[in-house]
Short mmCIF file of C-alpha atoms in Angstrom, two decimals:
data_model
loop_
_atom_site.label_atom_id
_atom_site.label_comp_id
_atom_site.label_asym_id
_atom_site.label_seq_id
_atom_site.Cartn_x
_atom_site.Cartn_y
_atom_site.Cartn_z
CA UNK A 222 -23.48 10.03 -20.95
CA UNK A 223 -26.42 7.99 -19.65
CA UNK A 224 -29.01 9.75 -17.48
CA UNK A 225 -29.13 6.78 -15.10
CA UNK A 226 -25.55 7.59 -13.94
CA UNK A 227 -26.12 11.30 -13.24
CA UNK A 228 -26.87 11.08 -9.50
CA UNK A 229 -23.78 8.96 -8.78
CA UNK A 230 -21.47 11.10 -10.93
CA UNK A 231 -22.67 14.30 -9.29
CA UNK A 232 -22.26 12.79 -5.81
CA UNK A 233 -18.65 11.85 -6.68
CA UNK A 234 -17.89 15.34 -8.03
CA UNK A 235 -17.21 14.00 -11.51
CA UNK A 236 -19.61 16.42 -13.17
CA UNK A 237 -16.75 18.97 -12.78
CA UNK A 238 -14.18 16.72 -14.50
CA UNK A 239 -15.54 16.40 -18.03
CA UNK A 240 -12.45 18.14 -19.41
CA UNK A 241 -10.22 15.33 -18.13
CA UNK A 242 -10.70 12.09 -20.07
CA UNK A 243 -7.52 10.26 -19.04
CA UNK A 244 -5.71 11.04 -22.30
CA UNK A 245 -2.65 8.84 -22.75
CA UNK A 246 -3.11 6.81 -19.55
CA UNK A 247 -2.57 3.11 -20.29
CA UNK A 248 -5.02 0.89 -18.40
CA UNK A 249 -5.26 -2.90 -18.29
CA UNK A 250 -7.74 -5.38 -16.86
CA UNK A 251 -6.03 -8.55 -15.64
CA UNK A 252 -8.89 -11.02 -15.91
CA UNK A 253 -8.05 -12.21 -19.42
CA UNK A 254 -10.03 -12.43 -22.64
CA UNK A 255 -13.73 -12.87 -21.81
CA UNK A 256 -17.00 -10.95 -21.87
CA UNK A 257 -16.87 -10.03 -18.19
CA UNK A 258 -13.40 -8.53 -18.59
CA UNK A 259 -14.57 -6.62 -21.66
CA UNK A 260 -17.39 -5.09 -19.63
CA UNK A 261 -14.92 -4.17 -16.87
CA UNK A 262 -12.84 -2.22 -19.40
CA UNK A 263 -16.01 -0.67 -20.80
CA UNK A 264 -16.58 0.98 -17.42
CA UNK A 265 -13.49 3.02 -18.17
CA UNK A 266 -14.18 3.81 -21.82
CA UNK A 267 -17.78 4.84 -21.07
CA UNK A 268 -16.58 7.68 -18.84
CA UNK A 269 -13.04 8.34 -20.18
CA UNK A 270 -12.62 8.55 -23.94
CA UNK A 271 -8.88 9.22 -23.74
CA UNK A 272 -7.57 6.16 -21.96
CA UNK A 273 -5.78 3.34 -23.76
CA UNK A 274 -7.04 -0.07 -22.69
CA UNK A 275 -6.12 -3.71 -23.06
CA UNK A 276 -6.96 -7.10 -21.60
CA UNK A 277 -4.21 -9.14 -19.95
CA UNK A 278 -4.22 -12.57 -18.39
CA UNK A 279 -2.90 -12.25 -14.84
CA UNK A 280 -3.69 -15.72 -13.57
CA UNK A 281 -1.71 -17.28 -10.72
CA UNK A 282 -1.42 -20.75 -9.25
CA UNK A 283 0.75 -22.54 -6.70
CA UNK A 284 2.73 -25.58 -7.81
CA UNK A 285 4.93 -27.33 -5.23
CA UNK A 286 5.03 -24.21 -3.13
CA UNK A 287 6.13 -21.98 -6.02
CA UNK A 288 4.06 -19.30 -7.67
CA UNK A 289 3.35 -19.90 -11.35
CA UNK A 290 1.11 -18.36 -13.99
CA UNK A 291 0.57 -15.80 -16.70
CA UNK A 292 0.82 -12.88 -14.26
CA UNK A 293 4.52 -13.68 -13.84
CA UNK A 294 4.91 -14.13 -17.61
CA UNK A 295 3.35 -10.70 -18.23
CA UNK A 296 5.10 -8.89 -15.38
CA UNK A 297 7.84 -7.24 -17.44
CA UNK A 298 5.34 -6.13 -20.07
CA UNK A 299 3.11 -4.58 -17.40
CA UNK A 300 6.05 -2.75 -15.80
CA UNK A 301 7.07 -1.26 -19.14
CA UNK A 302 3.69 -0.50 -20.71
CA UNK A 303 0.88 -0.16 -18.14
CA UNK A 304 0.08 2.79 -15.84
CA UNK A 305 -2.97 1.35 -14.04
CA UNK A 306 -3.82 -2.35 -13.61
CA UNK A 307 -7.16 -3.57 -12.27
CA UNK A 308 -7.50 -7.04 -10.77
CA UNK A 309 -10.72 -8.72 -9.71
CA UNK A 310 -9.35 -11.42 -7.47
CA UNK A 311 -9.89 -13.75 -4.54
CA UNK A 312 -7.79 -16.23 -2.63
CA UNK A 313 -5.39 -15.69 0.24
CA UNK A 314 -2.49 -13.49 1.22
CA UNK A 315 0.71 -14.88 -0.25
CA UNK A 316 4.21 -13.54 0.33
CA UNK A 317 5.28 -14.44 -3.23
CA UNK A 318 2.30 -12.52 -4.63
CA UNK A 319 3.26 -9.54 -2.50
CA UNK A 320 6.67 -9.47 -4.15
CA UNK A 321 5.00 -9.13 -7.55
CA UNK A 322 3.13 -6.10 -6.29
CA UNK A 323 6.32 -4.66 -4.85
CA UNK A 324 7.89 -4.87 -8.31
CA UNK A 325 4.92 -3.09 -9.87
CA UNK A 326 5.02 -0.47 -7.12
CA UNK A 327 8.69 0.18 -7.86
CA UNK A 328 7.86 0.52 -11.59
CA UNK A 329 5.18 3.14 -10.78
CA UNK A 330 2.30 0.91 -11.86
CA UNK A 331 -0.79 1.60 -9.74
CA UNK A 332 -2.62 -1.65 -9.00
CA UNK A 333 -6.28 -1.54 -7.97
CA UNK A 334 -7.97 -4.66 -6.61
CA UNK A 335 -11.53 -5.54 -5.74
CA UNK A 336 -12.24 -6.45 -2.16
CA UNK A 337 -13.61 -9.86 -3.14
CA UNK A 338 -16.74 -11.59 -1.95
CA UNK A 339 -15.78 -13.08 1.42
CA UNK A 340 -13.74 -11.93 4.38
CA UNK A 341 -13.34 -12.03 8.11
CA UNK A 342 -12.67 -9.33 10.67
CA UNK A 343 -8.93 -9.37 9.96
CA UNK A 344 -8.90 -8.51 6.28
CA UNK A 345 -10.38 -9.44 2.97
CA UNK A 346 -9.30 -12.46 0.97
CA UNK A 347 -6.66 -12.50 -1.71
CA UNK A 348 -4.54 -9.62 -2.92
CA UNK A 349 -6.70 -7.23 -0.93
CA UNK A 350 -4.23 -7.56 1.95
CA UNK A 351 -1.36 -6.16 -0.08
CA UNK A 352 0.31 -2.94 1.05
CA UNK A 353 1.20 -1.99 -2.54
CA UNK A 354 -2.28 -1.85 -4.04
CA UNK A 355 -5.51 0.10 -3.61
CA UNK A 356 -8.34 -2.18 -2.51
CA UNK A 357 -11.91 -1.14 -3.30
CA UNK A 358 -15.16 -2.33 -1.71
CA UNK A 359 -18.58 -2.13 -3.37
CA UNK A 360 -21.37 0.27 -2.38
CA UNK A 361 -24.42 1.97 -3.83
CA UNK A 362 -26.16 5.34 -3.55
CA UNK A 363 -29.41 5.07 -1.63
CA UNK A 364 -32.10 7.66 -2.45
CA UNK A 365 -29.49 9.91 -4.02
CA UNK A 366 -27.71 10.82 -0.78
CA UNK A 367 -26.73 7.85 1.41
CA UNK A 368 -23.88 5.42 0.70
CA UNK A 369 -24.62 1.81 1.61
CA UNK A 370 -22.52 -1.35 1.29
CA UNK A 371 -23.62 -4.14 -1.00
CA UNK A 372 -23.92 -7.32 1.03
CA UNK A 373 -21.73 -9.17 -1.52
CA UNK A 374 -18.78 -6.87 -0.81
CA UNK A 375 -16.10 -7.88 1.67
CA UNK A 376 -15.63 -6.38 5.07
CA UNK A 377 -12.37 -6.12 6.98
CA UNK A 378 -9.30 -4.04 7.69
CA UNK A 379 -7.84 -4.61 4.23
CA UNK A 380 -10.19 -2.18 2.47
CA UNK A 381 -8.83 1.20 1.34
CA UNK A 382 -11.91 2.85 -0.17
CA UNK A 383 -15.41 2.08 -1.31
CA UNK A 384 -16.94 2.97 -4.67
CA UNK A 385 -20.23 2.58 -6.48
CA UNK A 386 -20.42 -0.58 -8.59
CA UNK A 387 -23.80 -0.08 -10.26
CA UNK A 388 -23.37 1.60 -13.66
CA UNK A 389 -24.93 1.89 -17.07
CA UNK A 390 -22.13 1.48 -19.62
CA UNK A 391 -21.68 1.34 -23.36
CA UNK A 392 -20.70 -2.17 -24.38
CA UNK A 393 -20.39 -3.05 -28.07
CA UNK A 394 -22.69 -0.19 -29.03
CA UNK A 395 -25.40 -1.06 -26.50
CA UNK A 396 -26.39 0.35 -23.12
CA UNK A 397 -25.76 -2.34 -20.51
CA UNK A 398 -26.25 -2.28 -16.74
CA UNK A 399 -23.46 -3.79 -14.62
CA UNK A 400 -23.26 -4.23 -10.88
CA UNK A 401 -20.85 -5.68 -8.33
CA UNK A 402 -17.43 -5.32 -6.75
CA UNK A 403 -15.99 -6.28 -10.12
CA UNK A 404 -17.21 -2.90 -11.39
CA UNK A 405 -16.48 -0.71 -8.37
CA UNK A 406 -12.72 -1.25 -8.48
CA UNK A 407 -12.42 -0.52 -12.25
CA UNK A 408 -14.35 2.71 -11.75
CA UNK A 409 -11.49 3.82 -9.50
CA UNK A 410 -8.83 2.31 -11.78
CA UNK A 411 -10.14 3.40 -15.17
CA UNK A 412 -12.21 6.51 -14.41
CA UNK A 413 -11.02 8.36 -11.31
CA UNK A 414 -7.28 7.65 -11.43
CA UNK A 415 -6.82 8.47 -15.17
CA UNK A 416 -8.69 11.77 -14.75
CA UNK A 417 -6.51 12.71 -11.78
CA UNK A 418 -3.35 11.61 -13.61
CA UNK A 419 -4.17 13.72 -16.67
CA UNK A 420 -4.75 16.71 -14.39
CA UNK A 421 -1.33 16.32 -12.72
CA UNK A 422 0.42 15.72 -16.04
CA UNK A 423 -0.96 19.04 -17.28
CA UNK A 424 -0.29 20.95 -14.06
CA UNK A 425 2.92 19.35 -12.76
CA UNK A 426 4.41 17.57 -15.78
CA UNK A 427 4.14 14.01 -14.47
CA UNK A 428 1.86 11.33 -13.07
CA UNK A 429 1.43 10.67 -9.36
CA UNK A 430 3.00 7.51 -7.95
CA UNK A 431 1.00 5.17 -5.71
CA UNK A 432 1.87 6.93 -2.44
CA UNK A 433 1.10 10.34 -3.91
CA UNK A 434 -2.16 9.09 -5.39
CA UNK A 435 -3.14 7.52 -2.08
CA UNK A 436 -2.49 10.78 -0.25
CA UNK A 437 -4.54 12.67 -2.83
CA UNK A 438 -7.46 10.24 -2.55
CA UNK A 439 -7.32 10.24 1.27
CA UNK A 440 -7.61 14.04 1.25
CA UNK A 441 -10.69 13.81 -0.97
CA UNK A 442 -12.58 11.03 0.74
CA UNK A 443 -15.82 11.22 2.68
CA UNK A 444 -15.46 9.11 5.83
CA UNK A 445 -18.51 6.91 6.32
CA UNK A 446 -17.93 5.81 9.90
CA UNK A 447 -17.29 2.09 9.38
CA UNK A 448 -13.70 1.21 8.28
CA UNK A 449 -14.56 -2.51 8.12
CA UNK A 450 -17.26 -1.83 5.54
CA UNK A 451 -15.99 1.24 3.70
CA UNK A 452 -12.27 1.56 4.50
CA UNK A 453 -11.34 5.23 4.56
CA UNK A 454 -14.62 6.11 2.85
CA UNK A 455 -15.84 7.03 -0.62
CA UNK A 456 -13.73 9.14 -3.00
CA UNK A 457 -15.31 12.49 -3.90
CA UNK A 458 -13.22 14.63 -6.25
CA UNK A 459 -12.97 18.38 -5.65
CA UNK A 460 -13.24 20.96 -8.38
CA UNK A 461 -9.92 20.83 -10.29
CA UNK A 462 -9.26 24.52 -9.66
CA UNK A 463 -9.27 23.94 -5.88
CA UNK A 464 -6.39 21.43 -5.90
CA UNK A 465 -3.03 22.44 -4.42
CA UNK A 466 -0.77 20.63 -6.90
CA UNK A 467 2.45 21.14 -4.91
CA UNK A 468 0.97 19.38 -1.89
CA UNK A 469 1.00 16.02 -3.68
CA UNK A 470 4.12 16.18 -5.84
CA UNK A 471 7.14 14.72 -4.05
CA UNK A 472 10.34 16.62 -4.83
CA UNK A 473 13.16 14.21 -5.64
CA UNK A 474 16.65 15.70 -5.43
CA UNK A 475 19.61 13.69 -6.70
CA UNK A 476 22.82 13.87 -4.70
CA UNK A 477 25.84 15.15 -6.56
CA UNK A 478 29.07 13.17 -6.30
CA UNK A 479 30.53 15.81 -3.99
CA UNK A 480 27.47 15.61 -1.73
CA UNK A 481 27.75 11.83 -1.59
CA UNK A 482 31.43 12.13 -0.62
CA UNK A 483 30.61 14.75 2.00
CA UNK A 484 27.97 12.48 3.51
CA UNK A 485 30.47 9.63 3.70
CA UNK A 486 33.07 11.88 5.33
CA UNK A 487 30.52 13.12 7.84
CA UNK A 488 29.61 9.59 8.82
CA UNK A 489 26.11 9.54 7.40
CA UNK A 490 26.79 6.20 5.73
CA UNK A 491 30.09 4.67 6.70
CA UNK A 492 31.76 1.50 7.87
CA UNK A 493 31.62 1.10 11.64
CA UNK A 494 34.97 1.69 13.34
CA UNK A 495 34.63 0.84 17.01
CA UNK A 496 38.14 2.17 17.74
CA UNK A 497 37.06 5.68 16.72
CA UNK A 498 33.44 5.59 17.93
CA UNK A 499 32.22 3.19 20.61
CA UNK A 500 28.77 3.25 19.03
CA UNK A 501 26.68 3.47 22.22
CA UNK A 502 23.42 5.20 21.21
CA UNK A 503 21.30 4.47 24.29
CA UNK A 504 21.76 2.62 27.55
CA UNK A 505 20.96 -0.75 26.01
CA UNK A 506 21.65 -0.33 22.30
CA UNK A 507 24.93 -0.01 20.44
CA UNK A 508 24.97 0.93 16.78
CA UNK A 509 26.90 -2.27 16.07
CA UNK A 510 23.69 -4.22 16.73
CA UNK A 511 22.13 -2.55 13.69
CA UNK A 512 24.95 -3.00 11.15
CA UNK A 513 24.30 -4.68 7.84
CA UNK A 514 24.86 -8.42 8.11
CA UNK A 515 26.61 -8.47 4.72
CA UNK A 516 29.51 -6.08 5.30
CA UNK A 517 29.15 -4.33 8.65
CA UNK A 518 28.02 -1.05 7.10
CA UNK A 519 25.73 1.21 9.14
CA UNK A 520 23.60 4.25 8.48
CA UNK A 521 23.77 7.02 11.07
CA UNK A 522 21.52 10.04 10.89
CA UNK A 523 18.86 11.75 13.00
CA UNK A 524 16.07 9.40 11.88
CA UNK A 525 18.12 6.30 12.70
CA UNK A 526 19.06 7.58 16.15
CA UNK A 527 15.43 8.54 16.78
CA UNK A 528 14.37 4.99 15.82
CA UNK A 529 16.91 3.44 18.21
CA UNK A 530 15.86 5.77 21.03
CA UNK A 531 12.26 4.64 20.46
CA UNK A 532 13.42 1.02 20.77
CA UNK A 533 15.05 1.95 24.08
CA UNK A 534 11.72 3.24 25.42
CA UNK A 535 10.11 0.01 24.26
CA UNK A 536 12.92 -1.96 25.92
CA UNK A 537 12.22 -0.31 29.30
CA UNK A 538 8.49 -1.05 28.99
CA UNK A 539 9.23 -4.58 27.71
CA UNK A 540 11.44 -5.20 30.74
CA UNK A 541 13.63 -7.79 29.06
CA UNK A 542 16.55 -7.81 26.63
CA UNK A 543 15.88 -7.09 22.95
CA UNK A 544 18.01 -8.94 20.41
CA UNK A 545 18.14 -7.31 16.98
CA UNK A 546 18.24 -9.88 14.16
CA UNK A 547 18.29 -7.35 11.33
CA UNK A 548 18.78 -3.59 11.33
CA UNK A 549 20.28 -1.60 8.47
CA UNK A 550 20.56 -3.27 5.06
CA UNK A 551 22.42 -1.96 2.05
CA UNK A 552 20.25 -1.95 -1.08
CA UNK A 553 22.43 -4.72 -2.52
CA UNK A 554 22.01 -6.95 0.54
CA UNK A 555 18.29 -6.22 0.80
CA UNK A 556 17.82 -7.33 -2.81
CA UNK A 557 19.96 -10.44 -2.28
CA UNK A 558 17.83 -11.70 0.62
CA UNK A 559 14.54 -10.87 -1.12
CA UNK A 560 13.59 -7.87 1.01
CA UNK A 561 10.79 -5.52 0.00
CA UNK A 562 11.79 -3.13 -2.78
CA UNK A 563 10.97 -0.14 -0.59
CA UNK A 564 12.09 -1.73 2.70
CA UNK A 565 12.60 0.66 5.60
CA UNK A 566 15.63 -1.43 6.57
CA UNK A 567 17.48 0.40 3.78
CA UNK A 568 16.74 3.69 5.57
CA UNK A 569 17.97 2.30 8.88
CA UNK A 570 14.61 2.84 10.58
CA UNK A 571 13.47 -0.80 10.74
CA UNK A 572 14.53 -3.54 13.15
CA UNK A 573 13.63 -7.22 13.34
CA UNK A 574 13.73 -8.31 16.99
CA UNK A 575 13.84 -11.93 18.13
CA UNK A 576 10.92 -13.36 20.07
CA UNK A 577 11.91 -14.41 23.62
CA UNK A 578 12.31 -18.10 24.35
CA UNK A 579 9.33 -18.19 26.71
CA UNK A 580 7.06 -17.07 23.87
CA UNK A 581 7.12 -20.56 22.37
CA UNK A 582 5.68 -22.04 25.58
CA UNK A 583 2.68 -19.71 25.60
CA UNK A 584 -0.80 -20.82 24.57
CA UNK A 585 -1.99 -19.47 21.20
CA UNK A 586 -4.23 -16.91 22.93
CA UNK A 587 -1.36 -15.75 25.14
CA UNK A 588 0.95 -15.48 22.11
CA UNK A 589 -1.58 -13.30 20.31
CA UNK A 590 -2.01 -11.14 23.39
CA UNK A 591 1.77 -10.80 23.77
CA UNK A 592 2.22 -9.71 20.15
CA UNK A 593 -0.77 -7.38 20.27
CA UNK A 594 0.62 -5.62 23.35
CA UNK A 595 3.96 -4.98 21.61
CA UNK A 596 2.21 -3.78 18.47
CA UNK A 597 0.00 -1.37 20.39
CA UNK A 598 2.92 -0.01 22.43
CA UNK A 599 5.13 0.53 19.36
CA UNK A 600 2.37 2.27 17.43
CA UNK A 601 1.62 4.42 20.46
CA UNK A 602 5.28 5.51 20.58
CA UNK A 603 5.26 6.28 16.84
CA UNK A 604 1.97 8.14 16.98
CA UNK A 605 3.28 10.28 19.85
CA UNK A 606 5.87 11.87 17.56
CA UNK A 607 3.68 12.11 14.45
CA UNK A 608 4.84 8.90 12.72
CA UNK A 609 2.77 6.09 11.29
CA UNK A 610 4.91 3.12 12.31
CA UNK A 611 4.93 -0.44 11.02
CA UNK A 612 4.65 -3.79 12.82
CA UNK A 613 4.96 -7.25 11.28
CA UNK A 614 4.60 -10.63 13.00
CA UNK A 615 6.73 -13.60 11.90
CA UNK A 616 7.35 -17.06 13.37
CA UNK A 617 10.59 -16.12 15.16
CA UNK A 618 10.72 -12.33 15.20
CA UNK A 619 8.77 -9.07 15.14
CA UNK A 620 9.43 -6.35 12.57
CA UNK A 621 9.25 -2.79 13.95
CA UNK A 622 9.77 0.31 11.83
CA UNK A 623 9.43 4.08 12.19
CA UNK A 624 7.80 4.84 8.83
CA UNK A 625 5.87 8.08 8.34
CA UNK A 626 2.10 8.17 7.96
CA UNK A 627 1.08 7.13 4.47
CA UNK A 628 -0.13 4.37 2.18
CA UNK A 629 -1.41 1.86 4.69
CA UNK A 630 -4.68 0.03 5.17
CA UNK A 631 -5.63 2.02 8.26
CA UNK A 632 -4.63 5.29 6.62
CA UNK A 633 -2.06 5.81 9.41
CA UNK A 634 0.11 2.78 10.22
CA UNK A 635 0.96 -0.58 8.67
CA UNK A 636 0.51 -3.99 10.25
CA UNK A 637 0.76 -7.53 8.86
CA UNK A 638 0.88 -11.07 10.22
CA UNK A 639 3.05 -13.51 8.26
CA UNK A 640 3.13 -16.33 10.81
CA UNK A 641 2.60 -19.79 9.33
CA UNK A 642 0.69 -21.20 12.30
CA UNK A 643 -1.50 -18.24 13.21
#
């Protein structure tokens, strides 16, 4: 271990984690075969002797509106063989790229991205806007105690965490100094995450998934007071013996066949029969408005009813009719239409509502104000009952969901803008 790294490692709490070297965790750098990518991987192997590393080419390009490139070619391999993937990227938010990350999220591959080198107030460039990755900004330790942002690191609401990017590493038998955002994100991907994963494998028998890892990191982050510069802050690991393992391990319980049948009989997930149940949930919303467009199936439980009741409160404030374009989706239908792998529509707690006709006659500033007001009101309603909430803007509708607090860029709720003419 090089003396020049001691102050940073102690600040991050890593001097207590020497026992954990990421044994068995498979890590990949997606930049391809070049010296820079080799140095990125060397960040990991300098501090974690147990990780398994490889270089992959994860290039992407657009051709005639369709995503192409080696990232797509390597996707199945990554899903089957890689635990943590680091990407040093730039560009722009792309819905097709987001679907790639959704696939990796579903395969329990944790993707870490650098925040890039340019940004505006509304989020960093490139993959950094994804909701299925961890995005890392670049900072340095000033006089051994103060964290400051490197001026080359992005600013914006897309950042999750910041990390030091100035390290002395072992590269081909030599001590080499590296610096930049390209080396802050791999420190999270190849040093911190593998250490934490090895700890949970030993204590709980399995790795953390992305949401669990995010919750763990959030709980062990020092907030630095500027989300645009540092996201939620800098990750500082606790002593391993102080970690409450059960707090971060989600308990998954499979339904038995009898339980599934009982749920169907009790109307938890059943075909809507208006002759038996008129379906009126609130004054202005009938459950039939939320049925799956494919086969008329609906999901009825306490969370769904709570979501619809929240829409009713919004409807009163909105003071105009709300037309639901999409409510509940069966997993089969969601997949068919290209919905997100973990879409809240499949839980019945997401609704796409049509924009009113007068919206299209508004000026651009008035449109943005209109959408912002709805977003703020919906998130206020969610926050009031301890939820995170999600809001998405599209050309003809607004997505509203009642998701819990969790893996989102603000640390609380999720918001995205997918309009083409914004």
